[in-house]
Amino acid sequence: MAAPKKAAVGPLVGAVVQGTNSTRFLVFNSKTAELLSHHQVELTQEFPKEGWVEQDPKEILQSVYECIARTCEKLDEVNIDVSNIKAIGVSNQRETTVIWDKLTGEPLYNAVVWLDLRTQSTVENLSKKIPGNNNFVKSKTGLPLSTYFSAVKLRWMLDNVRKVQKAVEEGRALFGTIDSWLIWSMTGGVNGGVHCTDVTNASRTMLFNIHSLEWDKELCDFFEIPMNILPNVWSSSEIYGLMKTGALEGVPISGCLGDQSAALVGQMCFQEGQAKNTYGTGCFLLCNTGRKCVFSEHGLLTTVAYKLGRDKPVCYALEGSVAIAGAVIRWLRDNLGIIETSEEVEKLAKEAGTSYGCYFVPAFSGLYAPYWEPSARGIICGLTQFTNKYHIAFAALEAVCFQTREILEAMNHDCGIPLTHLQVDGGMTSNKILMQLQADILHIPVVRSSMPETTALGAAMAAGAAEGVGVWSLEPASLSAILMERFEPQIQASESEIRYSTWKKAVMKSMGWVTAQSSENGDPTIFSSLPLGFFIVSSMIMLIGARYISGMP
């Protein structure tokens, strides 16, 4: 019997989306932007000490290979020929830092995740070296000196990990963010792997001059980081190398964007003033500022949005970064155990209908924009004997929305033109209660794409449009229109203001919980009771009793 004929679909483009909690591989039709197949693998996070967050780079790489293999199997099952996949784009969690041995291909230490706080004393020591009247770090990078960015994580590894020190001394070490580690490995690793990154990821290291688009010697000298371990910086859309293994061997890797830039491209925010908010582990609001760097007076970051081709202009963005968004739902599931699946939080919040005066500030890793306050820790305020898990679930969702409003207000001040609506994407946007809460708290419409995988779509667009691939047109007339769903505000602006002002009171109470001092080996000693704001659990139990936590509203 003849084998079934393969479906004539194509050309196709694949996208690796390597996130904090999971890895995915998705395949799109380049002519229609239709998602044809995908596979996802959840990842392990390690918390060796208070405030430390690590991942295994080899587990991350293996998850990419597994996702590619399984997606190709799924395409084969529906008779779609994987040879139609003409390019692969890579999107990644940014700032997460990897150092590996270029001779063996082995990581020299676990990946230090963007959320990690171990570098607080490093940041404090470096801050003393910056002249008060000349913050050359911020003027060159657009970033505040913070535990968030890669340079301080790299500095910590150079100071504290002997294997890293030795490899650097012997010329064996390579540094990269997750995109660099993946592309180097996928293009051959020890056998000729390409050591590169793109401008969007480079702009998050604090070693990259966002004006000249080059690694900056003054910055590298300031952080005492050898420039020979840094990857080559390329645009976000060009052929970096070819896949050297698996079902897609020989396919060019031709797109690379940090996840938030990828979402901006996937949302097609190509015009100055267009903005999107992505609800993932954290929450990231980016506004396209075109070809000019806009420096924030209100705690936002200036960053590279994209450069879609070697000879194409660079575009910049203002960004507001919230450390904890979807991560708070995972915390309710894994740490408190009040839900069994992340999806349950919507059901609990819907049943409550209100937080009943309960406010949750999930400052598990300090507060990012607009405060940049590492001393903050998570708190739940306004508890009474009536408070139960339904109200806490509602307050957790509300916290994501309040944090977004803080970012949006800062962005409106910096840009001078208030946004009339907010485009949203990311895994949390499937939660309709969250989307309605967001519209209510912002008091502007929230517009959700019917295709939630905009991060993957952006990486695929960059890969498919690359010179030498040319299967995806980025001309406005050629871009497929994506259906949108609007959530209109349903409460009075005065009610929104009261809730928001009460939230701001709670934020003030979350600050100043932690002090850091350097121990002899350079590790910060954190004077805090339990990991990730865990102290609130015991106080909750003392205040309201375990039977109320699991009670009905």
Short mmCIF file of N, CA, C and O in Angstrom, two decimals, residues 449-531:
data_model
loop_
_atom_site.label_atom_id
_atom_site.label_comp_id
_atom_site.label_asym_id
_atom_site.label_seq_id
_atom_site.Cartn_x
_atom_site.Cartn_y
_atom_site.Cartn_z
N SER A 449 -4.77 39.51 21.63
CA SER A 449 -4.65 38.82 20.35
C SER A 449 -5.30 37.45 20.44
O SER A 449 -5.19 36.75 21.45
N SER A 450 -6.00 37.07 19.36
CA SER A 450 -6.59 35.72 19.33
C SER A 450 -5.51 34.66 19.16
O SER A 450 -5.76 33.48 19.33
N MET A 451 -4.31 35.09 18.78
CA MET A 451 -3.16 34.19 18.64
C MET A 451 -2.19 34.53 19.77
O MET A 451 -1.39 35.46 19.66
N PRO A 452 -2.27 33.80 20.89
CA PRO A 452 -1.51 34.21 22.07
C PRO A 452 0.00 34.03 21.94
O PRO A 452 0.76 34.57 22.73
N GLU A 453 0.44 33.26 20.95
CA GLU A 453 1.86 32.92 20.84
C GLU A 453 2.64 34.01 20.09
O GLU A 453 3.35 33.74 19.12
N THR A 454 2.51 35.25 20.54
CA THR A 454 3.14 36.34 19.80
C THR A 454 4.66 36.36 19.96
O THR A 454 5.36 36.82 19.06
N THR A 455 5.18 35.86 21.07
CA THR A 455 6.64 35.78 21.23
C THR A 455 7.23 34.85 20.18
O THR A 455 8.20 35.18 19.50
N ALA A 456 6.62 33.68 20.05
CA ALA A 456 7.07 32.72 19.03
C ALA A 456 6.90 33.29 17.63
O ALA A 456 7.77 33.14 16.76
N LEU A 457 5.77 33.96 17.41
CA LEU A 457 5.50 34.53 16.09
C LEU A 457 6.57 35.56 15.73
O LEU A 457 7.06 35.60 14.59
N GLY A 458 6.95 36.41 16.69
CA GLY A 458 7.98 37.41 16.44
C GLY A 458 9.31 36.79 16.06
O GLY A 458 9.99 37.25 15.13
N ALA A 459 9.71 35.72 16.77
CA ALA A 459 10.96 35.03 16.44
C ALA A 459 10.89 34.39 15.06
O ALA A 459 11.85 34.42 14.29
N ALA A 460 9.72 33.82 14.73
CA ALA A 460 9.52 33.21 13.40
C ALA A 460 9.57 34.26 12.31
O ALA A 460 10.16 34.05 11.24
N MET A 461 8.94 35.42 12.55
CA MET A 461 8.94 36.49 11.55
C MET A 461 10.37 36.96 11.26
O MET A 461 10.75 37.15 10.09
N ALA A 462 11.17 37.15 12.33
CA ALA A 462 12.55 37.59 12.14
C ALA A 462 13.36 36.56 11.37
O ALA A 462 14.16 36.91 10.49
N ALA A 463 13.14 35.28 11.68
CA ALA A 463 13.88 34.20 11.00
C ALA A 463 13.47 34.09 9.54
O ALA A 463 14.31 33.96 8.64
N GLY A 464 12.16 34.13 9.29
CA GLY A 464 11.66 33.95 7.93
C GLY A 464 11.96 35.11 7.01
O GLY A 464 12.05 34.96 5.78
N ALA A 465 12.17 36.31 7.60
CA ALA A 465 12.43 37.51 6.80
C ALA A 465 13.91 37.73 6.52
O ALA A 465 14.27 38.63 5.77
N ALA A 466 14.78 36.90 7.13
CA ALA A 466 16.22 37.12 7.02
C ALA A 466 16.71 37.01 5.57
O ALA A 466 16.19 36.21 4.79
N GLU A 467 17.72 37.81 5.26
CA GLU A 467 18.34 37.74 3.94
C GLU A 467 18.91 36.33 3.73
O GLU A 467 19.58 35.77 4.60
N GLY A 468 18.60 35.75 2.59
CA GLY A 468 19.02 34.38 2.33
C GLY A 468 17.96 33.36 2.65
O GLY A 468 18.08 32.19 2.28
N VAL A 469 16.90 33.79 3.37
CA VAL A 469 15.74 32.93 3.64
C VAL A 469 14.54 33.49 2.87
O VAL A 469 14.01 32.85 1.97
N GLY A 470 14.11 34.68 3.25
CA GLY A 470 13.13 35.45 2.48
C GLY A 470 11.79 34.79 2.23
O GLY A 470 11.20 34.95 1.17
N VAL A 471 11.27 34.07 3.26
CA VAL A 471 9.96 33.44 3.07
C VAL A 471 8.86 34.20 3.82
O VAL A 471 7.70 33.81 3.77
N TRP A 472 9.23 35.26 4.55
CA TRP A 472 8.26 36.00 5.35
C TRP A 472 8.43 37.49 5.07
O TRP A 472 9.49 38.06 5.31
N SER A 473 7.41 38.13 4.57
CA SER A 473 7.49 39.55 4.27
C SER A 473 7.07 40.36 5.48
O SER A 473 6.04 40.07 6.10
N LEU A 474 7.87 41.39 5.80
CA LEU A 474 7.53 42.29 6.91
C LEU A 474 6.94 43.60 6.40
O LEU A 474 6.80 44.56 7.17
N GLU A 475 6.60 43.64 5.13
CA GLU A 475 5.90 44.81 4.60
C GLU A 475 4.49 44.86 5.20
O GLU A 475 3.81 43.83 5.28
N PRO A 476 4.04 46.05 5.65
CA PRO A 476 2.73 46.15 6.32
C PRO A 476 1.59 45.51 5.53
O PRO A 476 0.73 44.86 6.12
N ALA A 477 1.60 45.66 4.21
CA ALA A 477 0.49 45.12 3.40
C ALA A 477 0.50 43.60 3.39
O ALA A 477 -0.53 42.96 3.12
N SER A 478 1.68 42.99 3.68
CA SER A 478 1.79 41.53 3.60
C SER A 478 1.53 40.84 4.93
O SER A 478 1.38 39.63 4.98
N LEU A 479 1.52 41.62 6.02
CA LEU A 479 1.37 41.01 7.35
C LEU A 479 -0.08 40.58 7.57
O LEU A 479 -1.01 41.35 7.35
N SER A 480 -0.23 39.34 7.98
CA SER A 480 -1.58 38.80 8.21
C SER A 480 -2.24 39.52 9.38
O SER A 480 -1.64 39.72 10.43
N ALA A 481 -3.47 39.92 9.17
CA ALA A 481 -4.23 40.55 10.26
C ALA A 481 -4.60 39.49 11.29
O ALA A 481 -5.05 38.41 10.93
N ILE A 482 -4.37 39.79 12.55
CA ILE A 482 -4.69 38.85 13.62
C ILE A 482 -5.92 39.38 14.37
O ILE A 482 -5.99 40.56 14.72
N LEU A 483 -6.88 38.51 14.58
CA LEU A 483 -8.11 38.92 15.26
C LEU A 483 -7.81 39.33 16.69
O LEU A 483 -6.95 38.75 17.36
N MET A 484 -8.52 40.34 17.16
CA MET A 484 -8.32 40.86 18.50
C MET A 484 -9.63 40.79 19.30
O MET A 484 -10.71 40.91 18.74
N GLU A 485 -9.49 40.61 20.62
CA GLU A 485 -10.63 40.65 21.52
C GLU A 485 -10.42 41.81 22.48
O GLU A 485 -9.35 41.96 23.06
N ARG A 486 -11.46 42.64 22.65
CA ARG A 486 -11.36 43.82 23.51
C ARG A 486 -12.07 43.59 24.84
O ARG A 486 -13.16 43.03 24.89
N PHE A 487 -11.42 44.05 25.90
CA PHE A 487 -12.03 44.07 27.24
C PHE A 487 -12.18 45.53 27.63
O PHE A 487 -11.18 46.25 27.77
N GLU A 488 -13.41 45.99 27.79
CA GLU A 488 -13.70 47.38 28.12
C GLU A 488 -13.83 47.54 29.64
O GLU A 488 -14.32 46.64 30.32
N PRO A 489 -13.40 48.68 30.18
CA PRO A 489 -13.58 48.92 31.63
C PRO A 489 -15.05 48.82 32.02
O PRO A 489 -15.93 49.31 31.31
N GLN A 490 -15.32 48.20 33.17
CA GLN A 490 -16.70 48.01 33.62
C GLN A 490 -16.97 48.61 34.99
O GLN A 490 -18.04 48.40 35.57
N ILE A 491 -16.00 49.34 35.55
CA ILE A 491 -16.23 49.98 36.85
C ILE A 491 -15.98 51.47 36.71
O ILE A 491 -15.36 51.93 35.75
N GLN A 492 -16.45 52.25 37.66
CA GLN A 492 -16.23 53.69 37.66
C GLN A 492 -14.76 54.00 37.89
O GLN A 492 -14.07 53.30 38.66
N ALA A 493 -14.28 55.06 37.26
CA ALA A 493 -12.88 55.46 37.43
C ALA A 493 -12.57 55.74 38.90
O ALA A 493 -11.47 55.45 39.38
N SER A 494 -13.54 56.27 39.65
CA SER A 494 -13.32 56.59 41.07
C SER A 494 -13.03 55.33 41.88
O SER A 494 -12.17 55.35 42.77
N GLU A 495 -13.74 54.23 41.57
CA GLU A 495 -13.49 52.97 42.29
C GLU A 495 -12.09 52.45 41.96
O GLU A 495 -11.36 51.97 42.85
N SER A 496 -11.71 52.54 40.69
CA SER A 496 -10.38 52.12 40.27
C SER A 496 -9.31 52.90 41.03
O SER A 496 -8.32 52.33 41.49
N GLU A 497 -9.51 54.22 41.20
CA GLU A 497 -8.54 55.07 41.88
C GLU A 497 -8.40 54.68 43.35
O GLU A 497 -7.29 54.67 43.90
N ILE A 498 -9.52 54.38 44.01
CA ILE A 498 -9.47 54.01 45.43
C ILE A 498 -8.68 52.71 45.61
O ILE A 498 -7.81 52.61 46.48
N ARG A 499 -8.96 51.72 44.77
CA ARG A 499 -8.26 50.43 44.88
C ARG A 499 -6.77 50.60 44.60
O ARG A 499 -5.91 50.02 45.29
N TYR A 500 -6.46 51.43 43.61
CA TYR A 500 -5.06 51.64 43.23
C TYR A 500 -4.30 52.38 44.33
O TYR A 500 -3.15 52.02 44.65
N SER A 501 -4.91 53.38 44.93
CA SER A 501 -4.23 54.13 45.99
C SER A 501 -3.99 53.25 47.22
O SER A 501 -2.97 53.39 47.90
N THR A 502 -4.93 52.33 47.50
CA THR A 502 -4.73 51.40 48.63
C THR A 502 -3.58 50.44 48.32
O THR A 502 -2.76 50.12 49.19
N TRP A 503 -3.52 49.98 47.08
CA TRP A 503 -2.40 49.12 46.65
C TRP A 503 -1.07 49.85 46.87
O TRP A 503 -0.11 49.25 47.37
N LYS A 504 -1.01 51.16 46.55
CA LYS A 504 0.23 51.91 46.70
C LYS A 504 0.66 51.96 48.17
O LYS A 504 1.85 51.92 48.48
N LYS A 505 -0.32 52.03 49.08
CA LYS A 505 0.00 51.98 50.51
C LYS A 505 0.65 50.66 50.86
O LYS A 505 1.62 50.60 51.62
N ALA A 506 0.11 49.57 50.29
CA ALA A 506 0.67 48.24 50.55
C ALA A 506 2.10 48.13 50.02
O ALA A 506 2.97 47.54 50.67
N VAL A 507 2.35 48.72 48.85
CA VAL A 507 3.70 48.69 48.27
C VAL A 507 4.69 49.36 49.21
O VAL A 507 5.80 48.84 49.44
N MET A 508 4.31 50.49 49.78
CA MET A 508 5.21 51.20 50.70
C MET A 508 5.55 50.33 51.91
O MET A 508 6.67 50.35 52.41
N LYS A 509 4.56 49.55 52.37
CA LYS A 509 4.79 48.68 53.52
C LYS A 509 5.70 47.50 53.18
O LYS A 509 6.28 46.87 54.07
N SER A 510 5.82 47.16 51.89
CA SER A 510 6.65 46.01 51.50
C SER A 510 8.14 46.34 51.47
O SER A 510 8.98 45.45 51.43
N MET A 511 8.47 47.62 51.51
CA MET A 511 9.86 48.04 51.33
C MET A 511 10.64 47.99 52.64
O MET A 511 10.08 48.10 53.72
N GLY A 512 11.95 47.83 52.51
CA GLY A 512 12.84 47.90 53.68
C GLY A 512 12.85 46.66 54.53
O GLY A 512 13.32 46.70 55.67
N TRP A 513 12.39 45.53 54.01
CA TRP A 513 12.35 44.29 54.80
C TRP A 513 13.72 43.62 54.90
O TRP A 513 13.96 42.84 55.81
N VAL A 514 14.59 43.88 53.94
CA VAL A 514 15.83 43.12 53.84
C VAL A 514 17.02 44.06 53.91
O VAL A 514 17.00 45.14 53.34
N THR A 515 18.06 43.62 54.61
CA THR A 515 19.35 44.30 54.52
C THR A 515 20.35 43.29 54.01
O THR A 515 20.21 42.09 54.22
N ALA A 516 21.35 43.77 53.31
CA ALA A 516 22.37 42.86 52.77
C ALA A 516 23.73 43.34 53.23
O ALA A 516 24.00 44.52 53.29
N GLN A 517 24.59 42.40 53.58
CA GLN A 517 25.97 42.76 53.86
C GLN A 517 26.87 41.68 53.28
O GLN A 517 26.45 40.54 53.09
N SER A 518 28.06 42.04 52.97
CA SER A 518 28.97 41.10 52.32
C SER A 518 29.62 40.21 53.37
O SER A 518 30.13 40.67 54.37
N SER A 519 29.60 38.92 53.08
CA SER A 519 30.37 37.99 53.90
C SER A 519 31.75 37.88 53.30
O SER A 519 32.06 38.48 52.28
N GLU A 520 32.61 37.10 53.90
CA GLU A 520 34.00 37.05 53.47
C GLU A 520 34.14 36.57 52.03
O GLU A 520 35.01 37.00 51.31
N ASN A 521 33.28 35.65 51.59
CA ASN A 521 33.42 35.12 50.23
C ASN A 521 32.63 35.91 49.20
O ASN A 521 32.54 35.50 48.05
N GLY A 522 32.06 37.03 49.61
CA GLY A 522 31.34 37.87 48.64
C GLY A 522 29.87 37.56 48.51
O GLY A 522 29.17 38.25 47.81
N ASP A 523 29.39 36.50 49.19
CA ASP A 523 27.97 36.20 49.12
C ASP A 523 27.19 37.19 49.97
O ASP A 523 27.62 37.54 51.06
N PRO A 524 26.02 37.63 49.50
CA PRO A 524 25.20 38.47 50.37
C PRO A 524 24.57 37.63 51.47
O PRO A 524 24.10 36.54 51.22
N THR A 525 24.60 38.14 52.70
CA THR A 525 23.88 37.50 53.79
C THR A 525 22.54 38.19 53.90
O THR A 525 22.47 39.38 54.16
N ILE A 526 21.46 37.47 53.69
CA ILE A 526 20.13 38.06 53.69
C ILE A 526 19.48 37.84 55.05
O ILE A 526 19.33 36.71 55.49
N PHE A 527 19.13 38.93 55.71
CA PHE A 527 18.44 38.81 56.99
C PHE A 527 16.95 38.84 56.72
O PHE A 527 16.30 39.86 56.74
N SER A 528 16.41 37.67 56.45
CA SER A 528 15.00 37.52 56.12
C SER A 528 14.61 36.15 56.61
O SER A 528 15.43 35.26 56.66
N SER A 529 13.39 35.96 56.99
CA SER A 529 13.03 34.74 57.69
C SER A 529 12.98 33.50 56.83
O SER A 529 13.56 32.50 57.18
N LEU A 530 12.30 33.55 55.68
CA LEU A 530 12.13 32.36 54.87
C LEU A 530 12.17 32.72 53.40
O LEU A 530 11.95 33.87 53.04
N PRO A 531 12.45 31.72 52.50
CA PRO A 531 12.59 32.04 51.08
C PRO A 531 11.35 32.65 50.46
O PRO A 531 10.22 32.30 50.81
#
